[in-house]
PDB file of C-alpha atoms and ligand atoms in Angstrom:
ATOM      1  CA  UNK A1335       8.033 -13.691 -14.295  1.00  0.00           C
ATOM      2  CA  UNK A1336      10.802 -11.202 -13.781  1.00  0.00           C
ATOM      3  CA  UNK A1337      13.635 -11.910 -16.160  1.00  0.00           C
ATOM      4  CA  UNK A1338      15.751  -8.806 -15.652  1.00  0.00           C
ATOM      5  CA  UNK A1339      16.186  -5.930 -13.297  1.00  0.00           C
ATOM      6  CA  UNK A1340      15.443  -3.309 -15.900  1.00  0.00           C
ATOM      7  CA  UNK A1341      13.178  -0.703 -14.335  1.00  0.00           C
ATOM      8  CA  UNK A1342      10.364   0.319 -16.669  1.00  0.00           C
ATOM      9  CA  UNK A1343       8.216   2.477 -14.410  1.00  0.00           C
ATOM     10  CA  UNK A1344       9.010   4.432 -11.296  1.00  0.00           C
ATOM     11  CA  UNK A1345       6.307   6.028  -9.202  1.00  0.00           C
ATOM     12  CA  UNK A1346       7.851   8.604  -6.887  1.00  0.00           C
ATOM     13  CA  UNK A1347       6.045  10.206  -3.930  1.00  0.00           C
ATOM     14  CA  UNK A1348       2.824  10.258  -5.903  1.00  0.00           C
ATOM     15  CA  UNK A1349       0.021  12.272  -4.372  1.00  0.00           C
ATOM     16  CA  UNK A1350      -3.470  12.809  -5.687  1.00  0.00           C
ATOM     17  CA  UNK A1351      -6.081  14.959  -4.026  1.00  0.00           C
ATOM     18  CA  UNK A1352      -9.621  15.716  -5.098  1.00  0.00           C
ATOM     19  CA  UNK A1353     -10.609  18.935  -3.337  1.00  0.00           C
ATOM     20  CA  UNK A1354      -9.453  18.327   0.227  1.00  0.00           C
ATOM     21  CA  UNK A1355      -9.676  14.553  -0.096  1.00  0.00           C
ATOM     22  CA  UNK A1356      -6.190  13.046  -0.193  1.00  0.00           C
ATOM     23  CA  UNK A1357      -6.805   9.904  -2.228  1.00  0.00           C
ATOM     24  CA  UNK A1358      -3.168   8.920  -2.829  1.00  0.00           C
ATOM     25  CA  UNK A1359      -0.598   9.789  -0.170  1.00  0.00           C
ATOM     26  CA  UNK A1360       3.057   9.545  -1.124  1.00  0.00           C
ATOM     27  CA  UNK A1361       3.040   6.342  -3.128  1.00  0.00           C
ATOM     28  CA  UNK A1362       6.424   5.101  -4.328  1.00  0.00           C
ATOM     29  CA  UNK A1363       7.414   1.912  -6.094  1.00  0.00           C
ATOM     30  CA  UNK A1364       9.179   0.768  -9.206  1.00  0.00           C
ATOM     31  CA  UNK A1365       8.264  -1.875 -11.720  1.00  0.00           C
ATOM     32  CA  UNK A1366      10.795  -4.131 -13.425  1.00  0.00           C
ATOM     33  CA  UNK A1367      10.375  -5.570 -16.885  1.00  0.00           C
ATOM     34  CA  UNK A1368       8.352  -8.770 -16.815  1.00  0.00           C
ATOM     35  CA  UNK A1369       6.922  -8.250 -13.360  1.00  0.00           C
ATOM     36  CA  UNK A1370       3.287  -8.981 -12.586  1.00  0.00           C
ATOM     37  CA  UNK A1371       2.013  -6.849  -9.725  1.00  0.00           C
ATOM     38  CA  UNK A1372      -1.437  -7.304  -8.239  1.00  0.00           C
ATOM     39  CA  UNK A1373      -3.031  -4.458  -6.318  1.00  0.00           C
ATOM     40  CA  UNK A1374      -5.624  -5.481  -3.765  1.00  0.00           C
ATOM     41  CA  UNK A1375      -7.573  -3.530  -1.168  1.00  0.00           C
ATOM     42  CA  UNK A1376     -10.985  -2.310  -0.151  1.00  0.00           C
ATOM     43  CA  UNK A1377     -13.222  -0.286  -2.398  1.00  0.00           C
ATOM     44  CA  UNK A1378     -12.281   3.383  -2.128  1.00  0.00           C
ATOM     45  CA  UNK A1379      -8.663   2.730  -1.101  1.00  0.00           C
ATOM     46  CA  UNK A1380      -7.333   4.457  -4.240  1.00  0.00           C
ATOM     47  CA  UNK A1381      -6.528   1.527  -6.545  1.00  0.00           C
ATOM     48  CA  UNK A1382      -8.231   2.906  -9.652  1.00  0.00           C
ATOM     49  CA  UNK A1383      -6.863   6.361  -8.994  1.00  0.00           C
ATOM     50  CA  UNK A1384      -3.349   4.898  -8.875  1.00  0.00           C
ATOM     51  CA  UNK A1385      -3.759   3.238 -12.289  1.00  0.00           C
ATOM     52  CA  UNK A1386      -5.428   6.345 -13.723  1.00  0.00           C
ATOM     53  CA  UNK A1387      -2.469   8.460 -12.628  1.00  0.00           C
ATOM     54  CA  UNK A1388       0.012   6.015 -14.131  1.00  0.00           C
ATOM     55  CA  UNK A1389      -1.881   6.216 -17.420  1.00  0.00           C
ATOM     56  CA  UNK A1390      -2.347   9.981 -17.026  1.00  0.00           C
ATOM     57  CA  UNK A1391      -6.105   9.761 -17.192  1.00  0.00           C
ATOM     58  CA  UNK A1392      -5.688  11.778 -13.994  1.00  0.00           C
ATOM     59  CA  UNK A1393      -2.959  14.307 -13.410  1.00  0.00           C
ATOM     60  CA  UNK A1394      -0.888  13.693 -10.260  1.00  0.00           C
ATOM     61  CA  UNK A1395      -1.182  16.451  -7.663  1.00  0.00           C
ATOM     62  CA  UNK A1396       2.437  15.954  -6.621  1.00  0.00           C
ATOM     63  CA  UNK A1397       5.296  13.552  -7.180  1.00  0.00           C
ATOM     64  CA  UNK A1398       6.474  12.054 -10.435  1.00  0.00           C
ATOM     65  CA  UNK A1399       6.139   9.028 -12.659  1.00  0.00           C
ATOM     66  CA  UNK A1400       9.114   7.967 -14.752  1.00  0.00           C
ATOM     67  CA  UNK A1401       8.887   5.734 -17.809  1.00  0.00           C
ATOM     68  CA  UNK A1402      12.351   4.471 -18.746  1.00  0.00           C
ATOM     69  CA  UNK A1403      13.723   7.246 -16.565  1.00  0.00           C
ATOM     70  CA  UNK A1404      11.762  10.027 -18.293  1.00  0.00           C
ATOM     71  CA  UNK A1405       9.080  11.992 -16.492  1.00  0.00           C
ATOM     72  CA  UNK A1406       5.699  11.416 -18.095  1.00  0.00           C
ATOM     73  CA  UNK A1407       4.712  14.827 -16.694  1.00  0.00           C
ATOM     74  CA  UNK A1408       7.299  16.711 -18.753  1.00  0.00           C
ATOM     75  CA  UNK A1409       5.880  19.298 -21.177  1.00  0.00           C
ATOM     76  CA  UNK A1410       7.249  17.652 -24.304  1.00  0.00           C
ATOM     77  CA  UNK A1411       6.273  14.106 -23.348  1.00  0.00           C
ATOM     78  CA  UNK A1412       4.464  12.186 -26.119  1.00  0.00           C
ATOM     79  CA  UNK A1413       1.343  11.054 -24.315  1.00  0.00           C
ATOM     80  CA  UNK A1414      -0.206   9.243 -27.264  1.00  0.00           C
ATOM     81  CA  UNK A1415       2.839   7.037 -27.745  1.00  0.00           C
ATOM     82  CA  UNK A1416       3.053   6.508 -23.989  1.00  0.00           C
ATOM     83  CA  UNK A1417      -0.540   5.265 -23.878  1.00  0.00           C
ATOM     84  CA  UNK A1418       0.308   2.814 -26.644  1.00  0.00           C
ATOM     85  CA  UNK A1419       3.267   1.536 -24.610  1.00  0.00           C
ATOM     86  CA  UNK A1420       1.348   1.500 -21.332  1.00  0.00           C
ATOM     87  CA  UNK A1421      -2.108   0.189 -22.126  1.00  0.00           C
ATOM     88  CA  UNK A1422      -5.133  -0.135 -19.927  1.00  0.00           C
ATOM     89  CA  UNK A1423      -7.944  -2.659 -19.730  1.00  0.00           C
ATOM     90  CA  UNK A1424     -11.010  -1.340 -17.949  1.00  0.00           C
ATOM     91  CA  UNK A1425     -13.751  -2.983 -15.949  1.00  0.00           C
ATOM     92  CA  UNK A1426     -16.246  -1.762 -18.550  1.00  0.00           C
ATOM     93  CA  UNK A1427     -14.353  -3.074 -21.669  1.00  0.00           C
ATOM     94  CA  UNK A1428     -14.670   0.246 -23.581  1.00  0.00           C
ATOM     95  CA  UNK A1429     -14.784  -1.296 -27.049  1.00  0.00           C
ATOM     96  CA  UNK A1430     -15.822   0.693 -30.125  1.00  0.00           C
ATOM     97  CA  UNK A1431     -19.421  -0.411 -30.511  1.00  0.00           C
ATOM     98  CA  UNK A1432     -19.796   0.574 -34.151  1.00  0.00           C
ATOM     99  CA  UNK A1433     -16.801  -1.554 -35.199  1.00  0.00           C
ATOM    100  CA  UNK A1434     -16.559  -5.329 -35.577  1.00  0.00           C
ATOM    101  CA  UNK A1435     -14.459  -7.373 -33.193  1.00  0.00           C
ATOM    102  CA  UNK A1436     -11.728  -7.577 -35.817  1.00  0.00           C
ATOM    103  CA  UNK A1437     -11.726  -3.836 -36.509  1.00  0.00           C
ATOM    104  CA  UNK A1438     -11.598  -3.063 -32.799  1.00  0.00           C
ATOM    105  CA  UNK A1439      -8.195  -4.746 -32.813  1.00  0.00           C
ATOM    106  CA  UNK A1440      -7.075  -3.620 -36.288  1.00  0.00           C
ATOM    107  CA  UNK A1441      -7.959   0.086 -36.303  1.00  0.00           C
ATOM    108  CA  UNK A1442      -5.864   1.236 -33.309  1.00  0.00           C
ATOM    109  CA  UNK A1443      -2.806  -0.434 -34.857  1.00  0.00           C
ATOM    110  CA  UNK A1444      -3.362   1.555 -38.047  1.00  0.00           C
ATOM    111  CA  UNK A1445      -4.096   4.893 -36.418  1.00  0.00           C
ATOM    112  CA  UNK A1446      -1.618   4.875 -33.535  1.00  0.00           C
ATOM    113  CA  UNK A1447       1.161   2.577 -34.749  1.00  0.00           C
ATOM    114  CA  UNK A1448       0.723   3.368 -38.482  1.00  0.00           C
ATOM    115  CA  UNK A1449       0.748  -0.319 -39.342  1.00  0.00           C
ATOM    116  CA  UNK A1450      -0.414  -1.264 -42.803  1.00  0.00           C
ATOM    117  CA  UNK A1451      -3.774  -3.007 -43.086  1.00  0.00           C
ATOM    118  CA  UNK A1452      -2.476  -6.494 -43.895  1.00  0.00           C
ATOM    119  CA  UNK A1453      -0.002  -6.549 -41.039  1.00  0.00           C
ATOM    120  CA  UNK A1454      -2.547  -5.141 -38.581  1.00  0.00           C
ATOM    121  CA  UNK A1455      -5.099  -7.749 -39.618  1.00  0.00           C
ATOM    122  CA  UNK A1456      -2.664 -10.664 -39.328  1.00  0.00           C
ATOM    123  CA  UNK A1457      -1.600  -9.498 -35.866  1.00  0.00           C
ATOM    124  CA  UNK A1458      -5.226  -9.005 -34.787  1.00  0.00           C
ATOM    125  CA  UNK A1459      -6.256 -12.479 -35.947  1.00  0.00           C
ATOM    126  CA  UNK A1460      -3.360 -14.022 -34.095  1.00  0.00           C
ATOM    127  CA  UNK A1461      -4.239 -12.238 -30.850  1.00  0.00           C
ATOM    128  CA  UNK A1462      -7.977 -12.899 -31.156  1.00  0.00           C
ATOM    129  CA  UNK A1463      -7.201 -16.564 -31.659  1.00  0.00           C
ATOM    130  CA  UNK A1464      -5.086 -16.610 -28.506  1.00  0.00           C
ATOM    131  CA  UNK A1465      -8.027 -15.365 -26.429  1.00  0.00           C
ATOM    132  CA  UNK A1466     -10.493 -17.718 -28.125  1.00  0.00           C
ATOM    133  CA  UNK A1467     -12.357 -14.969 -29.994  1.00  0.00           C
ATOM    134  CA  UNK A1468     -11.504 -15.919 -33.569  1.00  0.00           C
ATOM    135  CA  UNK A1469     -15.023 -17.298 -34.253  1.00  0.00           C
ATOM    136  CA  UNK A1470     -16.484 -13.866 -33.448  1.00  0.00           C
ATOM    137  CA  UNK A1471     -14.341 -11.572 -35.589  1.00  0.00           C
ATOM    138  CA  UNK A1472     -17.292 -10.252 -37.598  1.00  0.00           C
ATOM    139  CA  UNK A1473     -19.581  -9.695 -34.611  1.00  0.00           C
ATOM    140  CA  UNK A1474     -20.233  -6.301 -33.061  1.00  0.00           C
ATOM    141  CA  UNK A1475     -19.403  -5.914 -29.359  1.00  0.00           C
ATOM    142  CA  UNK A1476     -23.102  -5.568 -28.489  1.00  0.00           C
ATOM    143  CA  UNK A1477     -23.688  -9.138 -29.690  1.00  0.00           C
ATOM    144  CA  UNK A1478     -21.121 -10.569 -27.268  1.00  0.00           C
ATOM    145  CA  UNK A1479     -21.210 -11.496 -23.600  1.00  0.00           C
ATOM    146  CA  UNK A1480     -19.234  -9.392 -21.154  1.00  0.00           C
ATOM    147  CA  UNK A1481     -16.533 -12.032 -20.882  1.00  0.00           C
ATOM    148  CA  UNK A1482     -16.168 -12.175 -24.654  1.00  0.00           C
ATOM    149  CA  UNK A1483     -15.998  -8.384 -24.892  1.00  0.00           C
ATOM    150  CA  UNK A1484     -13.334  -8.293 -22.221  1.00  0.00           C
ATOM    151  CA  UNK A1485     -11.243 -10.846 -24.116  1.00  0.00           C
ATOM    152  CA  UNK A1486     -11.489  -8.651 -27.211  1.00  0.00           C
ATOM    153  CA  UNK A1487     -10.434  -5.669 -25.092  1.00  0.00           C
ATOM    154  CA  UNK A1488      -7.393  -7.636 -23.932  1.00  0.00           C
ATOM    155  CA  UNK A1489      -6.492  -8.549 -27.534  1.00  0.00           C
ATOM    156  CA  UNK A1490      -6.902  -4.902 -28.529  1.00  0.00           C
ATOM    157  CA  UNK A1491      -4.582  -3.772 -25.743  1.00  0.00           C
ATOM    158  CA  UNK A1492      -2.040  -6.443 -26.694  1.00  0.00           C
ATOM    159  CA  UNK A1493      -2.173  -5.389 -30.345  1.00  0.00           C
ATOM    160  CA  UNK A1494      -0.397  -2.158 -29.438  1.00  0.00           C
ATOM    161  CA  UNK A1495       2.670  -4.195 -28.394  1.00  0.00           C
ATOM    162  CA  UNK A1496       2.531  -2.637 -24.938  1.00  0.00           C
ATOM    163  CA  UNK A1497       5.459  -2.729 -22.563  1.00  0.00           C
ATOM    164  CA  UNK A1498       3.110  -2.545 -19.612  1.00  0.00           C
ATOM    165  CA  UNK A1499      -0.573  -3.376 -19.326  1.00  0.00           C
ATOM    166  CA  UNK A1500      -2.712  -1.974 -16.542  1.00  0.00           C
ATOM    167  CA  UNK A1501      -5.889  -3.819 -15.617  1.00  0.00           C
ATOM    168  CA  UNK A1502      -8.568  -2.205 -13.465  1.00  0.00           C
ATOM    169  CA  UNK A1503     -10.775  -4.958 -12.053  1.00  0.00           C
ATOM    170  CA  UNK A1504     -11.184  -6.566 -15.479  1.00  0.00           C
ATOM    171  CA  UNK A1505     -13.526  -9.268 -14.202  1.00  0.00           C
ATOM    172  CA  UNK A1506     -15.669  -7.322 -11.727  1.00  0.00           C
ATOM    173  CA  UNK A1507     -18.451  -6.541 -14.182  1.00  0.00           C
ATOM    174  CA  UNK A1508     -18.706 -10.114 -15.471  1.00  0.00           C
ATOM    175  CA  UNK A1509     -21.130 -12.895 -14.714  1.00  0.00           C
ATOM    176  CA  UNK A1510     -19.334 -15.501 -12.591  1.00  0.00           C
ATOM    177  CA  UNK A1511     -19.237 -18.093 -15.363  1.00  0.00           C
ATOM    178  CA  UNK A1512     -17.290 -15.659 -17.583  1.00  0.00           C
ATOM    179  CA  UNK A1513     -14.592 -14.818 -15.083  1.00  0.00           C
ATOM    180  CA  UNK A1514     -12.343 -17.823 -15.644  1.00  0.00           C
ATOM    181  CA  UNK A1515     -12.046 -17.299 -19.409  1.00  0.00           C
ATOM    182  CA  UNK A1516     -10.778 -13.775 -18.825  1.00  0.00           C
ATOM    183  CA  UNK A1517      -8.454 -14.789 -15.989  1.00  0.00           C
ATOM    184  CA  UNK A1518      -7.069 -17.577 -18.178  1.00  0.00           C
ATOM    185  CA  UNK A1519      -6.318 -15.064 -20.929  1.00  0.00           C
ATOM    186  CA  UNK A1520      -4.568 -12.834 -18.393  1.00  0.00           C
ATOM    187  CA  UNK A1521      -2.585 -15.731 -16.941  1.00  0.00           C
ATOM    188  CA  UNK A1522      -1.426 -16.669 -20.441  1.00  0.00           C
ATOM    189  CA  UNK A1523      -0.360 -13.069 -20.991  1.00  0.00           C
ATOM    190  CA  UNK A1524       1.543 -13.004 -17.721  1.00  0.00           C
ATOM    191  CA  UNK A1525       3.434 -16.086 -18.856  1.00  0.00           C
ATOM    192  CA  UNK A1526       4.550 -14.334 -22.036  1.00  0.00           C
ATOM    193  CA  UNK A1527       6.669 -12.056 -19.867  1.00  0.00           C
ATOM    194  CA  UNK A1528       4.511  -8.967 -20.283  1.00  0.00           C
ATOM    195  CA  UNK A1529       4.767  -6.461 -17.451  1.00  0.00           C
ATOM    196  CA  UNK A1530       1.364  -6.151 -15.780  1.00  0.00           C
ATOM    197  CA  UNK A1531      -0.226  -4.196 -12.947  1.00  0.00           C
ATOM    198  CA  UNK A1532      -3.567  -5.732 -12.085  1.00  0.00           C
ATOM    199  CA  UNK A1533      -6.138  -4.302  -9.690  1.00  0.00           C
ATOM    200  CA  UNK A1534      -8.233  -7.286  -8.737  1.00  0.00           C
ATOM    201  CA  UNK A1535     -10.491  -8.911  -6.193  1.00  0.00           C
ATOM    202  CA  UNK A1536      -9.657 -12.337  -7.622  1.00  0.00           C
ATOM    203  CA  UNK A1537      -7.408 -13.488  -4.821  1.00  0.00           C
ATOM    204  CA  UNK A1538      -6.615 -16.913  -6.284  1.00  0.00           C
ATOM    205  CA  UNK A1539      -5.434 -15.236  -9.486  1.00  0.00           C
ATOM    206  CA  UNK A1540      -3.364 -12.705  -7.532  1.00  0.00           C
ATOM    207  CA  UNK A1541      -1.826 -15.473  -5.482  1.00  0.00           C
ATOM    208  CA  UNK A1542      -0.990 -17.691  -8.465  1.00  0.00           C
ATOM    209  CA  UNK A1543       0.244 -15.170 -11.005  1.00  0.00           C
ATOM    210  CA  UNK A1544       1.808 -12.223  -9.151  1.00  0.00           C
ATOM    211  CA  UNK A1545       5.471 -11.630  -8.524  1.00  0.00           C
ATOM    212  CA  UNK A1546       4.480  -8.917  -6.059  1.00  0.00           C
ATOM    213  CA  UNK A1547       1.279  -7.923  -4.335  1.00  0.00           C
ATOM    214  CA  UNK A1548       0.428  -4.445  -3.050  1.00  0.00           C
ATOM    215  CA  UNK A1549      -2.238  -4.111  -0.390  1.00  0.00           C
ATOM    216  CA  UNK A1550      -3.669  -0.597  -0.547  1.00  0.00           C
ATOM    217  CA  UNK A1551      -5.504   1.048   2.293  1.00  0.00           C
ATOM    218  CA  UNK A1552      -6.626   4.668   2.533  1.00  0.00           C
ATOM    219  CA  UNK A1553      -4.337   5.925  -0.204  1.00  0.00           C
ATOM    220  CA  UNK A1554      -1.134   4.174   0.794  1.00  0.00           C
ATOM    221  CA  UNK A1555       0.481   0.860  -0.026  1.00  0.00           C
ATOM    222  CA  UNK A1556       0.015  -0.484   3.467  1.00  0.00           C
ATOM    223  CA  UNK A1557       1.921  -3.688   2.751  1.00  0.00           C
ATOM    224  CA  UNK A1558       3.753  -5.165  -0.210  1.00  0.00           C
ATOM    225  CA  UNK A1559       5.594  -8.387  -0.791  1.00  0.00           C
ATOM    226  CA  UNK A1560       5.618 -11.601  -2.730  1.00  0.00           C
ATOM    227  CA  UNK A1561       2.289 -13.370  -3.144  1.00  0.00           C
ATOM    228  CA  UNK A1562       3.414 -15.833  -0.508  1.00  0.00           C
ATOM    229  CA  UNK A1563       4.341 -13.097   1.960  1.00  0.00           C
ATOM    230  CA  UNK A1564       1.070 -11.223   1.532  1.00  0.00           C
ATOM    231  CA  UNK A1565      -1.331 -14.139   1.375  1.00  0.00           C
ATOM    232  CA  UNK A1566       0.329 -16.564   3.757  1.00  0.00           C
ATOM    233  CA  UNK A1567       2.213 -14.322   6.183  1.00  0.00           C
ATOM    234  CA  UNK A1568       0.649 -10.850   6.136  1.00  0.00           C
ATOM    235  CA  UNK A1569       2.345  -8.651   8.734  1.00  0.00           C
ATOM    236  CA  UNK A1570      -0.060  -5.740   9.045  1.00  0.00           C
ATOM    237  CA  UNK A1571      -3.294  -6.039  11.003  1.00  0.00           C
ATOM    238  CA  UNK A1572      -5.239  -4.300   8.231  1.00  0.00           C
ATOM    239  CA  UNK A1573      -3.919  -6.724   5.588  1.00  0.00           C
ATOM    240  CA  UNK A1574      -4.887  -9.638   7.811  1.00  0.00           C
ATOM    241  CA  UNK A1575      -8.351  -8.233   8.343  1.00  0.00           C
ATOM    242  CA  UNK A1576      -8.871  -7.613   4.623  1.00  0.00           C
ATOM    243  CA  UNK A1577      -7.743 -11.114   3.707  1.00  0.00           C
ATOM    244  CA  UNK A1578      -9.931 -12.724   6.364  1.00  0.00           C
ATOM    245  CA  UNK A1579     -12.890 -11.403   4.449  1.00  0.00           C
ATOM    246  CA  UNK A1580     -11.661 -12.441   1.006  1.00  0.00           C
ATOM    247  CA  UNK A1581      -9.955 -15.790   1.453  1.00  0.00           C
TER     248      UNK A1581
HETATM  249  P1  ADP B2692     -10.787   2.042  -5.567  1.00  0.00           P
HETATM  250  O1  ADP B2692     -10.480   1.848  -7.003  1.00  0.00           O
HETATM  251  O2  ADP B2692      -9.770   1.440  -4.650  1.00  0.00           O
HETATM  252  O3  ADP B2692     -12.170   1.587  -5.200  1.00  0.00           O
HETATM  253  P2  ADP B2692     -10.770   4.831  -6.254  1.00  0.00           P
HETATM  254  O4  ADP B2692      -9.393   5.136  -6.672  1.00  0.00           O
HETATM  255  O5  ADP B2692     -11.793   4.673  -7.292  1.00  0.00           O
HETATM  256  O6  ADP B2692     -10.752   3.598  -5.252  1.00  0.00           O
HETATM  257  O7  ADP B2692     -11.283   5.997  -5.302  1.00  0.00           O
HETATM  258  C1  ADP B2692     -10.576   6.400  -4.142  1.00  0.00           C
HETATM  259  C2  ADP B2692     -11.277   7.599  -3.567  1.00  0.00           C
HETATM  260  O8  ADP B2692     -11.128   8.699  -4.457  1.00  0.00           O
HETATM  261  C3  ADP B2692     -12.760   7.395  -3.354  1.00  0.00           C
HETATM  262  O9  ADP B2692     -13.109   8.025  -2.137  1.00  0.00           O
HETATM  263  C4  ADP B2692     -13.362   8.146  -4.510  1.00  0.00           C
HETATM  264  O10 ADP B2692     -14.616   8.649  -4.180  1.00  0.00           O
HETATM  265  C5  ADP B2692     -12.372   9.264  -4.754  1.00  0.00           C
HETATM  266  N1  ADP B2692     -12.342   9.700  -6.153  1.00  0.00           N
HETATM  267  C6  ADP B2692     -11.928   8.964  -7.205  1.00  0.00           C
HETATM  268  N2  ADP B2692     -12.013   9.661  -8.349  1.00  0.00           N
HETATM  269  C7  ADP B2692     -12.489  10.889  -8.009  1.00  0.00           C
HETATM  270  C8  ADP B2692     -12.810  12.084  -8.746  1.00  0.00           C
HETATM  271  N3  ADP B2692     -12.627  12.146 -10.068  1.00  0.00           N
HETATM  272  N4  ADP B2692     -13.280  13.140  -8.048  1.00  0.00           N
HETATM  273  C9  ADP B2692     -13.450  13.074  -6.715  1.00  0.00           C
HETATM  274  N5  ADP B2692     -13.171  11.996  -5.969  1.00  0.00           N
HETATM  275  C10 ADP B2692     -12.699  10.906  -6.600  1.00  0.00           C
HETATM  276 MG1   MG B2693     -11.586   0.954  -8.516  1.00  0.00          MG
END
């Protein structure tokens, strides 16, 4: 939950075009510390592209993104440190397949944060325990179910002590019986006060956990509000239509 009004991220008039396809059209919003924002909307509405621009996996065509008031597009901006502070959890887990579960969480702490091995290991074990993956620390990702891999990916992202975590449909690739374990891990994270932006089709999760919900349609945030406003009293016809199909 929001515990201060400190702005961490500001997205200002963000535009992204691919060729002549305008995928993001003038998106603006800011994110306060501790906020959990869910982004919902049809496939193709630009949700992934929005997260990928925030994480600079894609370069904005126009507009700006400020992190603690500093443009992440500035020439001298330290992108590697930024990506440690603003982590991302992908639909497809993206673990290092040649490393054990434990090393997937340890190694990035050593390489990016320069933590010593003992400290990195202690932190990793703590986080893996929180997501219920402690019994699997010596397994390789390929030996795990999708839901287990995604929980490791969440622990790995947490291990970087992020200020913001971005999630792009983290449960969409999972078998239904795995979804709840991952959502429970994310709900627990939200309750720690971590700032999160979550693209999701899990409407019950979005409704329960979000401070704010953005409904995206055709490259714009067509409607935003509290979970209650969006799910119980949507104002826009296109939000209502979308929710009719999902709720
Ligand atoms: P969502 O995540 O809401 O399903 P995306 O952000 O993935 O939507 O995609 C929005 C639109 O942008 C889609 O029409 C998609 O085809 C297009 N798009 C996304 N990435 C690229 C790319 N790298 N090159 C060209 N078009 C892209
Ligand atoms: Mg997507």
